[in-house]
């Protein structure tokens, strides 16, 4: 791992989906085993250039996610390295048994890419808004679950998974992310990244909430509160050591995720601190609710996925600190 | 009213639904225009006469039900419902706005007159089978109508439902396949060819017909025939055009989810209104 933090956090120029496609094309150019599967959402995820460049290694099965996952698992049994995409709810919820058994239990080698995490499903509304995708998949033994923060991390993680064996879930923002890492940064799957040091409390964040967490820490600093910010981009295997160190050194933790607090990052962190180093915890995330339609900013407010909320919860967690 | 007049009236209703659908999506600036437009003539026939419904009493127990399984066609269904006075026309302007009762995909808990929540393709087929079974169990003579997309029937769940509906001899279930030949990524024949849809349903034990899905007369007559088929469910395969009645949408290759400019909306509406006058 060698991380260079971006000097200025701003929306990246390129959409994450285009970087995903470019990266996969680069990999496929070097390795004939790379194959891409989709369930009628290749245009949505920007994979048309890949399909044009590698038509014989593109399998767009149509609207049939469960079949896609099974086919991907079958392809991997013959040594292929499949990347299978659909919108996150359909790539996970819709075909959980296929992921669990055909991929996980059968010990095959499949990368599942689920796009439009949480509120970023926006105008597609509640049916398409996954607050549970990572939570469902945490139940698959040995699966690796990652939520790349920006395009630099996305590129690095996609490349790494191509060389690894197992079942991987990549939670993909389709549009542009806020740049957090400089070009050339590399990451270690399962190792959280510290973005800002602090001593009063730690904010553990993933996905679009990383930027909110950094904003919250900046706001808190103005008020004299020193908050550490950690990017937990791998939900499973969770970086337990990092969580325990945060608990020990700062004595209070706030998690922030664009996902349900049930079975997501908040739950995973709660499990670790309850068993190892009990400190007060506040979980910012979706609180046992279904999604709804609207633009992203409205939805972030609606589901309390804002830096304001993080600030509030850090203040709250400080009042609960064990004296 | 003579048959001829009735047909004329349904045609007009279809144009009105198209205009209102365009306004909904055009006002927002983007949406699932193609698949909304292709199903309008069927919605006009269903809501314009065939379906036994009461806008004053949307959850009337004896009513006919509609499951629009291709839930992304919601805006077209909303237009039909508003025109039939299930809710005020002004509400159509709230499509996808914060707090709206009209989300992009059909939601039974939000919209007056929407019988079932859909949006995850394939699920509506099973839901419709359940509704038809339930109504039959209660001795009702109502019909359950089901609208499926052609891409949607690639989902295995659809065929599980189709098999079971035939096994249950569900002659109170009438399904439509909006065979506009396209799905999100392009032509169904290029992605995962559906083959002979009518023959497939027949081989599952269904009564099956194939009609011009842009002709309200053909749709109307097919529904009459379907009702005559006893002891088995019926399907009507609709030959349609994705984006129908909206030239810029018909002409675009990728017309599943599109942006719509104010000019495109105005031009398309003007063209449709012309049809209303001359017809
Ligand atoms: C289970 C599921 N998978 C994927 C999608 C995303 N999606 C929405 S519409 C669509 C294409 C559907 O094609 P078709 O049924 O032919 O609809 P139409 O062309 O009539 O609009 C896709 C892939 C979805 N809504 N549900």
PDB file of N, CA, C and O in Angstrom, chain A residues 51-83:
ATOM      1  N   UNK A  51     -17.164  -4.281 -25.104  1.00  0.00           N
ATOM      2  CA  UNK A  51     -17.904  -5.226 -25.952  1.00  0.00           C
ATOM      3  C   UNK A  51     -17.445  -5.129 -27.404  1.00  0.00           C
ATOM      4  O   UNK A  51     -17.370  -6.126 -28.117  1.00  0.00           O
ATOM      5  N   UNK A  52     -17.121  -3.910 -27.839  1.00  0.00           N
ATOM      6  CA  UNK A  52     -16.653  -3.720 -29.219  1.00  0.00           C
ATOM      7  C   UNK A  52     -15.262  -4.300 -29.394  1.00  0.00           C
ATOM      8  O   UNK A  52     -14.962  -4.942 -30.395  1.00  0.00           O
ATOM      9  N   UNK A  53     -14.407  -4.085 -28.400  1.00  0.00           N
ATOM     10  CA  UNK A  53     -13.016  -4.529 -28.521  1.00  0.00           C
ATOM     11  C   UNK A  53     -12.877  -6.035 -28.335  1.00  0.00           C
ATOM     12  O   UNK A  53     -12.026  -6.660 -28.948  1.00  0.00           O
ATOM     13  N   UNK A  54     -13.717  -6.603 -27.470  1.00  0.00           N
ATOM     14  CA  UNK A  54     -13.599  -8.036 -27.159  1.00  0.00           C
ATOM     15  C   UNK A  54     -14.957  -8.723 -27.293  1.00  0.00           C
ATOM     16  O   UNK A  54     -15.473  -9.261 -26.302  1.00  0.00           O
ATOM     17  N   UNK A  55     -15.537  -8.712 -28.496  1.00  0.00           N
ATOM     18  CA  UNK A  55     -16.903  -9.255 -28.627  1.00  0.00           C
ATOM     19  C   UNK A  55     -16.991 -10.718 -28.199  1.00  0.00           C
ATOM     20  O   UNK A  55     -17.978 -11.111 -27.580  1.00  0.00           O
ATOM     21  N   UNK A  56     -15.946 -11.498 -28.489  1.00  0.00           N
ATOM     22  CA  UNK A  56     -16.031 -12.935 -28.170  1.00  0.00           C
ATOM     23  C   UNK A  56     -15.875 -13.198 -26.675  1.00  0.00           C
ATOM     24  O   UNK A  56     -16.171 -14.280 -26.203  1.00  0.00           O
ATOM     25  N   UNK A  57     -15.432 -12.177 -25.942  1.00  0.00           N
ATOM     26  CA  UNK A  57     -15.282 -12.355 -24.493  1.00  0.00           C
ATOM     27  C   UNK A  57     -16.298 -11.510 -23.716  1.00  0.00           C
ATOM     28  O   UNK A  57     -16.124 -11.230 -22.544  1.00  0.00           O
ATOM     29  N   UNK A  58     -17.356 -11.093 -24.422  1.00  0.00           N
ATOM     30  CA  UNK A  58     -18.436 -10.338 -23.788  1.00  0.00           C
ATOM     31  C   UNK A  58     -19.688 -11.194 -23.816  1.00  0.00           C
ATOM     32  O   UNK A  58     -20.099 -11.667 -24.881  1.00  0.00           O
ATOM     33  N   UNK A  59     -20.296 -11.391 -22.668  1.00  0.00           N
ATOM     34  CA  UNK A  59     -21.525 -12.178 -22.594  1.00  0.00           C
ATOM     35  C   UNK A  59     -22.628 -11.345 -21.949  1.00  0.00           C
ATOM     36  O   UNK A  59     -22.754 -11.293 -20.727  1.00  0.00           O
ATOM     37  N   UNK A  60     -23.394 -10.675 -22.804  1.00  0.00           N
ATOM     38  CA  UNK A  60     -24.540  -9.917 -22.307  1.00  0.00           C
ATOM     39  C   UNK A  60     -25.740 -10.858 -22.409  1.00  0.00           C
ATOM     40  O   UNK A  60     -26.301 -11.057 -23.473  1.00  0.00           O
ATOM     41  N   UNK A  61     -26.113 -11.446 -21.286  1.00  0.00           N
ATOM     42  CA  UNK A  61     -27.109 -12.524 -21.311  1.00  0.00           C
ATOM     43  C   UNK A  61     -28.536 -12.016 -21.449  1.00  0.00           C
ATOM     44  O   UNK A  61     -29.463 -12.795 -21.639  1.00  0.00           O
ATOM     45  N   UNK A  62     -28.726 -10.700 -21.343  1.00  0.00           N
ATOM     46  CA  UNK A  62     -30.086 -10.166 -21.308  1.00  0.00           C
ATOM     47  C   UNK A  62     -30.530 -10.000 -19.865  1.00  0.00           C
ATOM     48  O   UNK A  62     -29.716 -10.074 -18.943  1.00  0.00           O
ATOM     49  N   UNK A  63     -31.835  -9.766 -19.694  1.00  0.00           N
ATOM     50  CA  UNK A  63     -32.331  -9.467 -18.344  1.00  0.00           C
ATOM     51  C   UNK A  63     -32.496 -10.784 -17.581  1.00  0.00           C
ATOM     52  O   UNK A  63     -33.580 -11.358 -17.527  1.00  0.00           O
ATOM     53  N   UNK A  64     -31.399 -11.283 -17.041  1.00  0.00           N
ATOM     54  CA  UNK A  64     -31.469 -12.542 -16.288  1.00  0.00           C
ATOM     55  C   UNK A  64     -30.225 -12.672 -15.411  1.00  0.00           C
ATOM     56  O   UNK A  64     -29.250 -13.315 -15.770  1.00  0.00           O
ATOM     57  N   UNK A  65     -30.327 -12.027 -14.251  1.00  0.00           N
ATOM     58  CA  UNK A  65     -29.166 -11.888 -13.388  1.00  0.00           C
ATOM     59  C   UNK A  65     -28.728 -13.233 -12.795  1.00  0.00           C
ATOM     60  O   UNK A  65     -27.535 -13.526 -12.684  1.00  0.00           O
ATOM     61  N   UNK A  66     -29.700 -14.045 -12.376  1.00  0.00           N
ATOM     62  CA  UNK A  66     -29.355 -15.314 -11.741  1.00  0.00           C
ATOM     63  C   UNK A  66     -28.606 -16.198 -12.735  1.00  0.00           C
ATOM     64  O   UNK A  66     -27.595 -16.830 -12.398  1.00  0.00           O
ATOM     65  N   UNK A  67     -29.093 -16.211 -13.961  1.00  0.00           N
ATOM     66  CA  UNK A  67     -28.398 -16.983 -14.990  1.00  0.00           C
ATOM     67  C   UNK A  67     -26.992 -16.431 -15.215  1.00  0.00           C
ATOM     68  O   UNK A  67     -26.027 -17.198 -15.336  1.00  0.00           O
ATOM     69  N   UNK A  68     -26.884 -15.111 -15.244  1.00  0.00           N
ATOM     70  CA  UNK A  68     -25.571 -14.495 -15.466  1.00  0.00           C
ATOM     71  C   UNK A  68     -24.555 -14.959 -14.422  1.00  0.00           C
ATOM     72  O   UNK A  68     -23.417 -15.313 -14.765  1.00  0.00           O
ATOM     73  N   UNK A  69     -24.963 -14.956 -13.155  1.00  0.00           N
ATOM     74  CA  UNK A  69     -24.024 -15.345 -12.089  1.00  0.00           C
ATOM     75  C   UNK A  69     -23.641 -16.820 -12.243  1.00  0.00           C
ATOM     76  O   UNK A  69     -22.471 -17.196 -12.116  1.00  0.00           O
ATOM     77  N   UNK A  70     -24.620 -17.650 -12.565  1.00  0.00           N
ATOM     78  CA  UNK A  70     -24.326 -19.068 -12.768  1.00  0.00           C
ATOM     79  C   UNK A  70     -23.376 -19.276 -13.944  1.00  0.00           C
ATOM     80  O   UNK A  70     -22.425 -20.065 -13.864  1.00  0.00           O
ATOM     81  N   UNK A  71     -23.623 -18.554 -15.028  1.00  0.00           N
ATOM     82  CA  UNK A  71     -22.766 -18.667 -16.212  1.00  0.00           C
ATOM     83  C   UNK A  71     -21.353 -18.188 -15.871  1.00  0.00           C
ATOM     84  O   UNK A  71     -20.356 -18.810 -16.267  1.00  0.00           O
ATOM     85  N   UNK A  72     -21.276 -17.096 -15.102  1.00  0.00           N
ATOM     86  CA  UNK A  72     -19.956 -16.581 -14.707  1.00  0.00           C
ATOM     87  C   UNK A  72     -19.203 -17.638 -13.898  1.00  0.00           C
ATOM     88  O   UNK A  72     -18.012 -17.884 -14.131  1.00  0.00           O
ATOM     89  N   UNK A  73     -19.913 -18.274 -12.974  1.00  0.00           N
ATOM     90  CA  UNK A  73     -19.270 -19.308 -12.158  1.00  0.00           C
ATOM     91  C   UNK A  73     -18.803 -20.458 -13.052  1.00  0.00           C
ATOM     92  O   UNK A  73     -17.685 -20.972 -12.889  1.00  0.00           O
ATOM     93  N   UNK A  74     -19.632 -20.852 -14.008  1.00  0.00           N
ATOM     94  CA  UNK A  74     -19.265 -21.918 -14.935  1.00  0.00           C
ATOM     95  C   UNK A  74     -18.040 -21.554 -15.762  1.00  0.00           C
ATOM     96  O   UNK A  74     -17.122 -22.360 -15.941  1.00  0.00           O
ATOM     97  N   UNK A  75     -18.029 -20.312 -16.244  1.00  0.00           N
ATOM     98  CA  UNK A  75     -16.868 -19.851 -17.014  1.00  0.00           C
ATOM     99  C   UNK A  75     -15.596 -19.938 -16.169  1.00  0.00           C
ATOM    100  O   UNK A  75     -14.531 -20.336 -16.659  1.00  0.00           O
ATOM    101  N   UNK A  76     -15.728 -19.583 -14.901  1.00  0.00           N
ATOM    102  CA  UNK A  76     -14.524 -19.582 -14.059  1.00  0.00           C
ATOM    103  C   UNK A  76     -14.036 -21.008 -13.804  1.00  0.00           C
ATOM    104  O   UNK A  76     -12.842 -21.226 -13.593  1.00  0.00           O
ATOM    105  N   UNK A  77     -14.964 -21.958 -13.858  1.00  0.00           N
ATOM    106  CA  UNK A  77     -14.561 -23.357 -13.661  1.00  0.00           C
ATOM    107  C   UNK A  77     -13.642 -23.815 -14.787  1.00  0.00           C
ATOM    108  O   UNK A  77     -12.857 -24.741 -14.616  1.00  0.00           O
ATOM    109  N   UNK A  78     -13.730 -23.145 -15.936  1.00  0.00           N
ATOM    110  CA  UNK A  78     -12.848 -23.498 -17.054  1.00  0.00           C
ATOM    111  C   UNK A  78     -11.622 -22.590 -17.119  1.00  0.00           C
ATOM    112  O   UNK A  78     -10.967 -22.497 -18.150  1.00  0.00           O
ATOM    113  N   UNK A  79     -11.402 -21.851 -16.029  1.00  0.00           N
ATOM    114  CA  UNK A  79     -10.188 -21.036 -15.973  1.00  0.00           C
ATOM    115  C   UNK A  79     -10.354 -19.590 -16.414  1.00  0.00           C
ATOM    116  O   UNK A  79      -9.391 -18.817 -16.406  1.00  0.00           O
ATOM    117  N   UNK A  80     -11.566 -19.198 -16.806  1.00  0.00           N
ATOM    118  CA  UNK A  80     -11.768 -17.799 -17.194  1.00  0.00           C
ATOM    119  C   UNK A  80     -11.840 -16.933 -15.932  1.00  0.00           C
ATOM    120  O   UNK A  80     -12.100 -17.429 -14.828  1.00  0.00           O
ATOM    121  N   UNK A  81     -11.642 -15.619 -16.134  1.00  0.00           N
ATOM    122  CA  UNK A  81     -11.694 -14.678 -15.012  1.00  0.00           C
ATOM    123  C   UNK A  81     -12.861 -13.723 -15.258  1.00  0.00           C
ATOM    124  O   UNK A  81     -12.704 -12.699 -15.924  1.00  0.00           O
ATOM    125  N   UNK A  82     -14.055 -14.079 -14.767  1.00  0.00           N
ATOM    126  CA  UNK A  82     -15.236 -13.282 -15.093  1.00  0.00           C
ATOM    127  C   UNK A  82     -15.461 -12.063 -14.201  1.00  0.00           C
ATOM    128  O   UNK A  82     -15.240 -12.122 -12.986  1.00  0.00           O
ATOM    129  N   UNK A  83     -15.886 -10.989 -14.838  1.00  0.00           N
ATOM    130  CA  UNK A  83     -16.403  -9.797 -14.165  1.00  0.00           C
ATOM    131  C   UNK A  83     -17.868  -9.684 -14.589  1.00  0.00           C
ATOM    132  O   UNK A  83     -18.148  -9.504 -15.769  1.00  0.00           O
TER     133      UNK A  83
END
